[in-house]
mmCIF file of C-alpha atoms and ligand atoms in Angstrom:
data_model
loop_
_atom_site.group_PDB
_atom_site.id
_atom_site.type_symbol
_atom_site.label_atom_id
_atom_site.label_comp_id
_atom_site.label_asym_id
_atom_site.label_seq_id
_atom_site.Cartn_x
_atom_site.Cartn_y
_atom_site.Cartn_z
ATOM 1 C CA MET A 846 -0.079 -0.044 -0.205
ATOM 2 C CA HIS A 847 0.777 3.579 -1.066
ATOM 3 C CA VAL A 848 1.549 5.526 2.497
ATOM 4 C CA ASP A 849 0.958 9.235 1.302
ATOM 5 C CA PRO A 850 4.023 11.197 2.964
ATOM 6 C CA PRO A 851 2.877 14.836 2.619
ATOM 7 C CA VAL A 852 2.240 15.729 6.142
ATOM 8 C CA VAL A 853 5.330 14.769 6.915
ATOM 9 C CA SER A 854 6.983 16.126 4.064
ATOM 10 C CA ARG A 855 5.603 19.499 4.782
ATOM 11 C CA LEU A 856 6.672 19.260 8.567
ATOM 12 C CA LEU A 857 10.301 19.325 7.406
ATOM 13 C CA PRO A 858 10.311 22.024 5.319
ATOM 14 C CA TRP A 859 8.431 23.775 7.667
ATOM 15 C CA ALA A 860 10.589 23.494 10.533
ATOM 16 C CA ALA A 861 13.528 24.300 8.528
ATOM 17 C CA ARG A 862 11.841 27.585 7.275
ATOM 18 C CA ALA A 863 10.749 28.449 10.959
ATOM 19 C CA TRP A 864 14.716 28.254 11.898
ATOM 20 C CA PHE A 865 15.416 30.276 8.462
ATOM 21 C CA VAL A 866 13.753 33.169 9.910
ATOM 22 C CA ALA A 867 14.620 33.054 13.423
ATOM 23 C CA ALA A 868 18.482 32.752 11.960
ATOM 24 C CA ALA A 869 17.692 35.773 9.319
ATOM 25 C CA ALA A 870 16.842 37.792 12.380
ATOM 26 C CA GLY A 871 19.777 37.212 14.372
ATOM 27 C CA GLN A 872 22.526 37.412 11.701
ATOM 28 C CA TRP A 873 21.265 40.545 10.344
ATOM 29 C CA LEU A 874 20.933 42.080 13.759
ATOM 30 C CA PHE A 875 24.607 41.057 14.348
ATOM 31 C CA ALA A 876 25.735 42.535 10.955
ATOM 32 C CA ALA A 877 23.896 45.724 12.123
ATOM 33 C CA TYR A 878 25.876 45.396 15.522
ATOM 34 C CA ILE A 879 29.338 45.092 13.449
ATOM 35 C CA VAL A 880 28.718 47.796 10.854
ATOM 36 C CA TRP A 881 27.353 50.214 13.340
ATOM 37 C CA VAL A 882 29.276 49.581 16.669
ATOM 38 C CA LEU A 883 32.804 48.214 14.915
ATOM 39 C CA ALA A 884 33.276 48.477 11.362
ATOM 40 C CA TRP A 885 32.081 52.451 10.830
ATOM 41 C CA PRO A 886 34.199 53.875 14.069
ATOM 42 C CA LEU A 887 36.988 51.592 13.293
ATOM 43 C CA LEU A 888 37.077 52.987 9.262
ATOM 44 C CA LEU A 889 36.746 56.728 11.155
ATOM 45 C CA GLY A 890 39.830 55.772 13.351
ATOM 46 C CA ASP A 891 37.865 56.475 16.459
ATOM 47 C CA GLY A 892 39.603 53.723 18.242
ATOM 48 C CA ALA A 893 38.311 54.801 21.844
ATOM 49 C CA ALA A 894 34.690 54.181 20.334
ATOM 50 C CA VAL A 895 35.735 50.664 19.425
ATOM 51 C CA ASN A 896 37.648 49.778 22.640
ATOM 52 C CA ARG A 897 34.602 50.672 24.697
ATOM 53 C CA THR A 898 33.252 47.339 23.638
ATOM 54 C CA SER A 899 34.015 43.638 24.617
ATOM 55 C CA LEU A 900 36.888 43.398 22.154
ATOM 56 C CA ILE A 901 39.819 41.556 23.488
ATOM 57 C CA THR A 902 42.744 43.666 22.208
ATOM 58 C CA GLY A 903 40.529 46.254 19.557
ATOM 59 C CA HIS A 904 42.431 49.238 18.666
ATOM 60 C CA VAL A 905 46.063 50.009 19.232
ATOM 61 C CA ALA A 906 47.550 52.959 18.272
ATOM 62 C CA GLY A 907 50.521 52.821 16.190
ATOM 63 C CA ASP A 908 49.674 49.063 15.501
ATOM 64 C CA THR A 909 48.703 49.410 11.884
ATOM 65 C CA LEU A 910 48.664 45.736 10.696
ATOM 66 C CA GLY A 911 46.984 44.625 13.825
ATOM 67 C CA ASN A 912 44.378 47.564 13.298
ATOM 68 C CA ALA A 913 43.829 46.688 9.927
ATOM 69 C CA SER A 914 43.484 43.143 10.233
ATOM 70 C CA LEU A 915 40.540 43.903 12.848
ATOM 71 C CA LEU A 916 38.769 46.349 10.352
ATOM 72 C CA GLY A 917 39.150 43.440 7.454
ATOM 73 C CA HIS A 918 37.939 41.071 9.728
ATOM 74 C CA VAL A 919 34.708 43.032 11.388
ATOM 75 C CA ALA A 920 34.410 44.101 7.646
ATOM 76 C CA ALA A 921 34.230 40.758 6.199
ATOM 77 C CA ALA A 922 32.120 39.562 9.198
ATOM 78 C CA ALA A 923 29.639 42.213 8.175
ATOM 79 C CA VAL A 924 29.118 41.335 5.089
ATOM 80 C CA LEU A 925 28.920 37.575 5.633
ATOM 81 C CA ASN A 926 26.304 37.957 8.044
ATOM 82 C CA LEU A 927 24.263 39.812 5.566
ATOM 83 C CA LEU A 928 24.890 37.777 2.812
ATOM 84 C CA GLY A 929 25.286 34.134 4.113
ATOM 85 C CA VAL A 930 21.346 33.457 5.212
ATOM 86 C CA LEU A 931 20.183 34.695 1.417
ATOM 87 C CA GLN A 932 22.304 32.038 -0.052
ATOM 88 C CA LEU A 933 20.130 29.456 1.609
ATOM 89 C CA VAL A 934 16.798 30.881 -0.064
ATOM 90 C CA PRO A 935 15.723 28.482 -2.849
ATOM 91 C CA ALA A 936 13.651 31.088 -4.627
ATOM 92 C CA LEU A 937 16.243 33.522 -5.045
ATOM 93 C CA ARG A 938 18.613 30.745 -6.449
ATOM 94 C CA ARG A 939 15.948 29.917 -9.089
ATOM 95 C CA SER A 940 14.857 33.302 -9.945
ATOM 96 C CA HIS A 941 18.565 35.129 -9.541
ATOM 97 C CA PRO A 942 21.013 32.613 -10.642
ATOM 98 C CA ARG A 943 23.752 35.003 -11.497
ATOM 99 C CA TRP A 944 23.132 36.898 -8.050
ATOM 100 C CA HIS A 945 23.525 33.480 -6.205
ATOM 101 C CA ARG A 946 27.117 32.965 -7.894
ATOM 102 C CA LEU A 947 28.169 36.407 -7.385
ATOM 103 C CA ALA A 948 26.872 36.536 -3.918
ATOM 104 C CA GLY A 949 28.641 32.679 -3.476
ATOM 105 C CA ARG A 950 31.932 33.978 -4.535
ATOM 106 C CA VAL A 951 32.109 36.979 -2.571
ATOM 107 C CA PHE A 952 30.934 34.960 0.643
ATOM 108 C CA MET A 953 33.727 32.030 -0.012
ATOM 109 C CA THR A 954 36.352 34.827 -0.226
ATOM 110 C CA LEU A 955 35.117 36.672 2.479
ATOM 111 C CA SER A 956 35.314 33.389 4.786
ATOM 112 C CA LEU A 957 39.122 32.929 3.865
ATOM 113 C CA VAL A 958 39.393 36.672 4.550
ATOM 114 C CA ALA A 959 37.741 36.485 8.038
ATOM 115 C CA VAL A 960 39.780 33.242 8.727
ATOM 116 C CA ALA A 961 43.002 34.857 8.000
ATOM 117 C CA SER A 962 42.753 37.899 9.714
ATOM 118 C CA GLY A 963 40.940 36.027 12.794
ATOM 119 C CA LEU A 964 44.098 33.571 13.034
ATOM 120 C CA TYR A 965 46.654 36.532 12.832
ATOM 121 C CA MET A 966 45.017 38.211 15.582
ATOM 122 C CA THR A 967 44.551 35.098 17.842
ATOM 123 C CA TRP A 968 47.992 33.488 17.351
ATOM 124 C CA LEU A 969 50.333 36.842 16.405
ATOM 125 C CA ARG A 970 48.557 39.741 17.610
ATOM 126 C CA GLY A 971 47.878 37.599 21.110
ATOM 127 C CA SER A 972 44.011 38.350 21.158
ATOM 128 C CA ARG A 973 42.742 35.106 22.912
ATOM 129 C CA LEU A 974 41.429 34.550 26.254
ATOM 130 C CA GLY A 975 42.601 31.248 27.049
ATOM 131 C CA ASP A 976 44.405 28.384 24.870
ATOM 132 C CA VAL A 977 41.366 26.177 24.802
ATOM 133 C CA SER A 978 39.147 28.453 22.772
ATOM 134 C CA ALA A 979 41.945 29.961 20.867
ATOM 135 C CA ILE A 980 42.244 26.022 19.667
ATOM 136 C CA ALA A 981 38.444 25.417 19.105
ATOM 137 C CA ILE A 982 38.496 28.479 16.920
ATOM 138 C CA SER A 983 41.521 27.833 15.192
ATOM 139 C CA PHE A 984 39.900 24.549 14.124
ATOM 140 C CA ASN A 985 36.900 26.171 13.080
ATOM 141 C CA GLY A 986 38.794 27.869 10.811
ATOM 142 C CA ALA A 987 40.173 24.891 9.422
ATOM 143 C CA LEU A 988 37.170 23.311 8.795
ATOM 144 C CA ILE A 989 35.805 26.826 7.014
ATOM 145 C CA GLY A 990 38.769 26.402 4.616
ATOM 146 C CA LEU A 991 37.814 22.370 3.991
ATOM 147 C CA ALA A 992 33.831 23.130 3.634
ATOM 148 C CA VAL A 993 34.442 26.675 1.531
ATOM 149 C CA THR A 994 36.723 24.666 -0.957
ATOM 150 C CA LEU A 995 34.469 21.839 -1.321
ATOM 151 C CA ALA A 996 31.248 23.789 -1.753
ATOM 152 C CA TRP A 997 33.381 25.888 -4.471
ATOM 153 C CA ARG A 998 34.770 22.786 -6.531
ATOM 154 C CA ARG A 999 31.604 20.666 -6.209
ATOM 155 C CA ALA A 1000 29.697 23.647 -7.449
ATOM 156 C CA ARG A 1001 32.415 24.114 -10.756
ATOM 157 C CA GLN A 1002 31.918 20.544 -11.149
ATOM 158 C CA ARG A 1003 28.139 20.877 -11.231
ATOM 159 C CA ARG A 1004 27.436 18.352 -8.842
ATOM 160 C CA PHE A 1005 24.822 20.461 -7.092
ATOM 161 C CA ALA A 1006 23.432 18.308 -4.383
ATOM 162 C CA GLU A 1007 26.512 18.142 -2.738
ATOM 163 C CA HIS A 1008 27.534 21.371 -3.602
ATOM 164 C CA ARG A 1009 24.292 22.434 -1.512
ATOM 165 C CA ARG A 1010 25.045 20.292 1.132
ATOM 166 C CA TRP A 1011 29.229 21.597 1.636
ATOM 167 C CA ALA A 1012 27.566 25.327 1.052
ATOM 168 C CA ILE A 1013 25.058 24.733 4.158
ATOM 169 C CA ARG A 1014 28.171 23.415 6.285
ATOM 170 C CA ALA A 1015 30.548 26.202 5.322
ATOM 171 C CA PHE A 1016 27.596 28.588 6.046
ATOM 172 C CA LEU A 1017 27.036 26.821 9.561
ATOM 173 C CA LEU A 1018 31.000 26.751 10.341
ATOM 174 C CA VAL A 1019 31.224 30.590 9.493
ATOM 175 C CA SER A 1020 28.586 31.300 11.489
ATOM 176 C CA GLY A 1021 30.404 29.723 14.638
ATOM 177 C CA VAL A 1022 31.189 32.810 15.947
ATOM 178 C CA TRP A 1023 27.560 34.123 15.871
ATOM 179 C CA THR A 1024 26.370 30.791 17.191
ATOM 180 C CA LEU A 1025 28.835 30.807 20.071
ATOM 181 C CA ARG A 1026 27.370 34.280 21.066
ATOM 182 C CA LEU A 1027 23.531 33.079 20.713
ATOM 183 C CA GLY A 1028 24.406 29.970 22.871
ATOM 184 C CA LEU A 1029 26.268 31.609 25.517
ATOM 185 C CA MET A 1030 23.497 34.555 26.165
ATOM 186 C CA ALA A 1031 20.657 31.857 25.591
ATOM 187 C CA TRP A 1032 22.197 29.734 28.424
ATOM 188 C CA VAL A 1033 23.040 32.497 30.936
ATOM 189 C CA LEU A 1034 19.409 33.807 30.406
ATOM 190 C CA LEU A 1035 17.902 30.282 30.886
ATOM 191 C CA ASN A 1036 20.078 29.852 34.077
ATOM 192 C CA GLN A 1037 19.242 33.121 34.940
ATOM 193 C CA GLY A 1038 23.035 33.816 35.330
ATOM 194 C CA PRO A 1039 26.488 32.700 34.356
ATOM 195 C CA ARG A 1040 26.411 28.611 35.239
ATOM 196 C CA GLY A 1041 29.811 26.770 34.287
ATOM 197 C CA ASN A 1042 30.980 30.074 32.635
ATOM 198 C CA THR A 1043 34.188 32.150 32.953
ATOM 199 C CA PRO A 1044 35.484 35.423 32.003
ATOM 200 C CA ARG A 1045 38.271 33.385 30.071
ATOM 201 C CA LEU A 1046 35.989 30.851 28.470
ATOM 202 C CA ASP A 1047 37.198 28.144 30.425
ATOM 203 C CA GLY A 1048 34.239 26.964 32.589
ATOM 204 C CA PRO A 1049 32.396 23.540 31.848
ATOM 205 C CA PHE A 1050 29.754 25.019 29.759
ATOM 206 C CA ASP A 1051 32.230 27.293 27.990
ATOM 207 C CA LEU A 1052 34.642 24.191 27.242
ATOM 208 C CA PHE A 1053 31.762 22.642 25.600
ATOM 209 C CA TRP A 1054 30.224 25.594 23.472
ATOM 210 C CA VAL A 1055 33.377 26.657 21.907
ATOM 211 C CA PHE A 1056 33.809 23.379 20.186
ATOM 212 C CA GLY A 1057 29.778 22.957 20.171
ATOM 213 C CA CYS A 1058 28.746 26.005 18.699
ATOM 214 C CA TYR A 1059 30.191 24.624 15.350
ATOM 215 C CA LEU A 1060 29.935 21.214 15.823
ATOM 216 C CA VAL A 1061 26.397 20.613 16.816
ATOM 217 C CA PRO A 1062 25.064 22.771 14.024
ATOM 218 C CA LEU A 1063 26.918 20.246 11.832
ATOM 219 C CA VAL A 1064 25.588 17.200 13.444
ATOM 220 C CA VAL A 1065 22.208 18.805 13.113
ATOM 221 C CA ALA A 1066 22.260 19.442 9.536
ATOM 222 C CA GLU A 1067 23.921 15.832 8.743
ATOM 223 C CA LEU A 1068 20.314 14.813 10.345
ATOM 224 C CA TYR A 1069 18.280 17.003 8.016
ATOM 225 C CA PHE A 1070 20.215 15.917 4.984
ATOM 226 C CA ARG A 1071 19.496 12.545 5.829
ATOM 227 C CA ALA A 1072 15.981 12.649 6.924
ATOM 228 C CA GLU A 1073 15.113 14.548 3.534
ATOM 229 C CA ARG A 1074 15.639 10.959 2.342
ATOM 230 C CA ALA A 1075 14.365 8.690 5.564
ATOM 231 C CA THR A 1076 10.863 7.226 6.419
ATOM 232 C CA PRO A 1077 7.866 9.714 7.905
ATOM 233 C CA VAL A 1078 8.851 8.796 11.378
ATOM 234 C CA ALA A 1079 12.561 9.799 11.226
ATOM 235 C CA GLN A 1080 11.616 13.093 9.094
ATOM 236 C CA ARG A 1081 9.072 14.067 11.927
ATOM 237 C CA ALA A 1082 11.896 13.729 14.750
ATOM 238 C CA VAL A 1083 14.154 16.014 12.585
ATOM 239 C CA ALA A 1084 11.147 18.084 12.122
ATOM 240 C CA LEU A 1085 11.080 18.560 15.975
ATOM 241 C CA LEU A 1086 14.617 19.014 16.426
ATOM 242 C CA LEU A 1087 14.820 21.989 14.131
ATOM 243 C CA GLY A 1088 11.297 23.429 15.892
ATOM 244 C CA LEU A 1089 13.496 23.243 18.682
ATOM 245 C CA CYS A 1090 16.569 24.662 16.988
ATOM 246 C CA ALA A 1091 14.224 27.869 15.599
ATOM 247 C CA VAL A 1092 13.304 28.402 19.222
ATOM 248 C CA LEU A 1093 16.497 28.351 20.948
ATOM 249 C CA THR A 1094 17.945 30.419 17.990
ATOM 250 C CA ALA A 1095 15.117 33.118 18.455
ATOM 251 C CA LEU A 1096 16.004 33.050 22.431
ATOM 252 C CA GLY A 1097 19.733 33.320 21.723
ATOM 253 C CA THR A 1098 19.276 36.151 19.644
ATOM 254 C CA ALA A 1099 16.944 38.090 21.528
ATOM 255 C CA ALA A 1100 19.473 37.528 24.677
ATOM 256 C CA ALA A 1101 22.396 38.659 22.628
ATOM 257 C CA PHE A 1102 20.550 41.673 21.103
ATOM 258 C CA ALA A 1103 19.845 42.493 24.547
ATOM 259 C CA PHE A 1104 22.695 41.823 26.821
ATOM 260 C CA MET A 1105 25.792 41.875 24.300
ATOM 261 C CA TRP A 1106 24.665 44.093 20.973
ATOM 262 C CA LEU A 1107 22.175 46.960 22.301
ATOM 263 C CA PRO A 1108 23.863 48.251 25.224
ATOM 264 C CA HIS A 1109 26.658 49.500 22.729
ATOM 265 C CA PHE A 1110 24.417 51.410 19.760
HETATM 266 C C1 HEM B 1411 37.465 30.874 12.345
HETATM 267 C C2 HEM B 1411 38.827 31.681 12.345
HETATM 268 C C3 HEM B 1411 38.273 33.074 13.135
HETATM 269 C C4 HEM B 1411 39.058 33.547 14.185
HETATM 270 C C5 HEM B 1411 40.623 32.948 14.713
HETATM 271 C C6 HEM B 1411 38.696 34.845 14.814
HETATM 272 C C7 HEM B 1411 39.678 35.489 16.079
HETATM 273 C C8 HEM B 1411 38.977 36.598 16.212
HETATM 274 C C9 HEM B 1411 39.606 37.465 17.325
HETATM 275 C C10 HEM B 1411 40.993 36.954 17.666
HETATM 276 C C11 HEM B 1411 38.731 38.534 17.629
HETATM 277 C C12 HEM B 1411 38.903 39.439 18.653
HETATM 278 C C13 HEM B 1411 39.658 40.614 17.951
HETATM 279 C C14 HEM B 1411 40.236 41.711 19.214
HETATM 280 O O1 HEM B 1411 39.863 41.342 20.006
HETATM 281 O O2 HEM B 1411 40.816 42.797 18.842
HETATM 282 C C15 HEM B 1411 37.613 38.155 16.865
HETATM 283 C C16 HEM B 1411 36.401 39.167 17.031
HETATM 284 C C17 HEM B 1411 35.626 39.341 15.938
HETATM 285 N N1 HEM B 1411 35.299 38.113 14.671
HETATM 286 FE FE1 HEM B 1411 36.466 36.613 14.401
HETATM 287 N N2 HEM B 1411 37.683 34.824 14.112
HETATM 288 C C18 HEM B 1411 37.114 33.896 13.268
HETATM 289 C C19 HEM B 1411 36.218 34.046 12.453
HETATM 290 C C20 HEM B 1411 35.450 34.768 12.357
HETATM 291 C C21 HEM B 1411 34.248 34.712 11.508
HETATM 292 C C22 HEM B 1411 33.933 33.617 10.147
HETATM 293 C C23 HEM B 1411 33.582 35.776 11.732
HETATM 294 C C24 HEM B 1411 31.969 36.491 11.147
HETATM 295 C C25 HEM B 1411 31.464 35.789 10.116
HETATM 296 C C26 HEM B 1411 33.973 36.532 12.687
HETATM 297 C C27 HEM B 1411 33.744 37.741 13.414
HETATM 298 C C28 HEM B 1411 34.067 38.205 14.450
HETATM 299 C C29 HEM B 1411 33.524 39.450 15.064
HETATM 300 C C30 HEM B 1411 32.332 40.389 14.803
HETATM 301 C C31 HEM B 1411 34.465 39.881 15.947
HETATM 302 C C32 HEM B 1411 34.076 41.406 17.101
HETATM 303 C C33 HEM B 1411 33.859 40.734 18.249
HETATM 304 C C34 HEM B 1411 32.718 41.832 18.942
HETATM 305 O O3 HEM B 1411 32.790 42.669 19.296
HETATM 306 O O4 HEM B 1411 31.807 40.922 19.704
HETATM 307 N N3 HEM B 1411 35.037 35.829 13.089
HETATM 308 N N4 HEM B 1411 37.511 37.307 15.999
#
């Protein structure tokens, strides 16, 4: 007997859409913060304004290379947070394929700019809170390089199903620093204060989340890819998981906006 899948197959894309709406709001608010609070003052040479935020090193008078790295880093981050989510919209990919290709090239190039400038600041400029978080973000950077390269190559080889999967992985990896903030703030909100957190990011929860902020989304994405071809029951389970991710993303966005970004506008 043929089992009609529409109810279930509708649930999975709807859960993905719910997560997308929360993520787009969160990424664009982060982009607004980066542009207004970091990139614009840095471009105007107003180091004092930037140093009033929670940056580790920030602007240092006379350190031309360091300041340029920071500016390049945050400028790339702003564009990545603006562009990235749009690449995920299937309708936009279909109606504006040339835009998708151009934005994709910009995204992939700027990801590598963010990684290179970030690694320079972490290991050569000394902008790190602790060694474990520095290793975690460096591993994130290495995975970004891998995912971006594979997404690019699969597109050129016209292997679009694989390109889509690698591009989604690249997006989630590039968004690791954003997920880190959302997760930390949601955690603090849910616990009514820090629990397993330290200012050096080496408390038990910090140690889990500095790696989890990009590894957990990769695992969820893998379950989503498998669910697309799985049984209705598995699809429903992954839809529930994605729904939970949507709620947590919305909560994390609200908390990060209220506690981390809004006070600096
Ligand atoms: C994966 C490799 C990366 C490394 C090693 C890295 C490293 C760093 C470091 C060391 C800082 C602090 C600079 C300072 O305090 O002076 C920083 C700040 C920042 N990074 Fe990255 N980064 C990486 C990737 C990214 C990516 C992919 C994005 C965004 C798409 C990003 C967005 C930011 C933003 C917005 C800040 C400013 C922080 C704030 O004010 O909250 N980073 N990064």
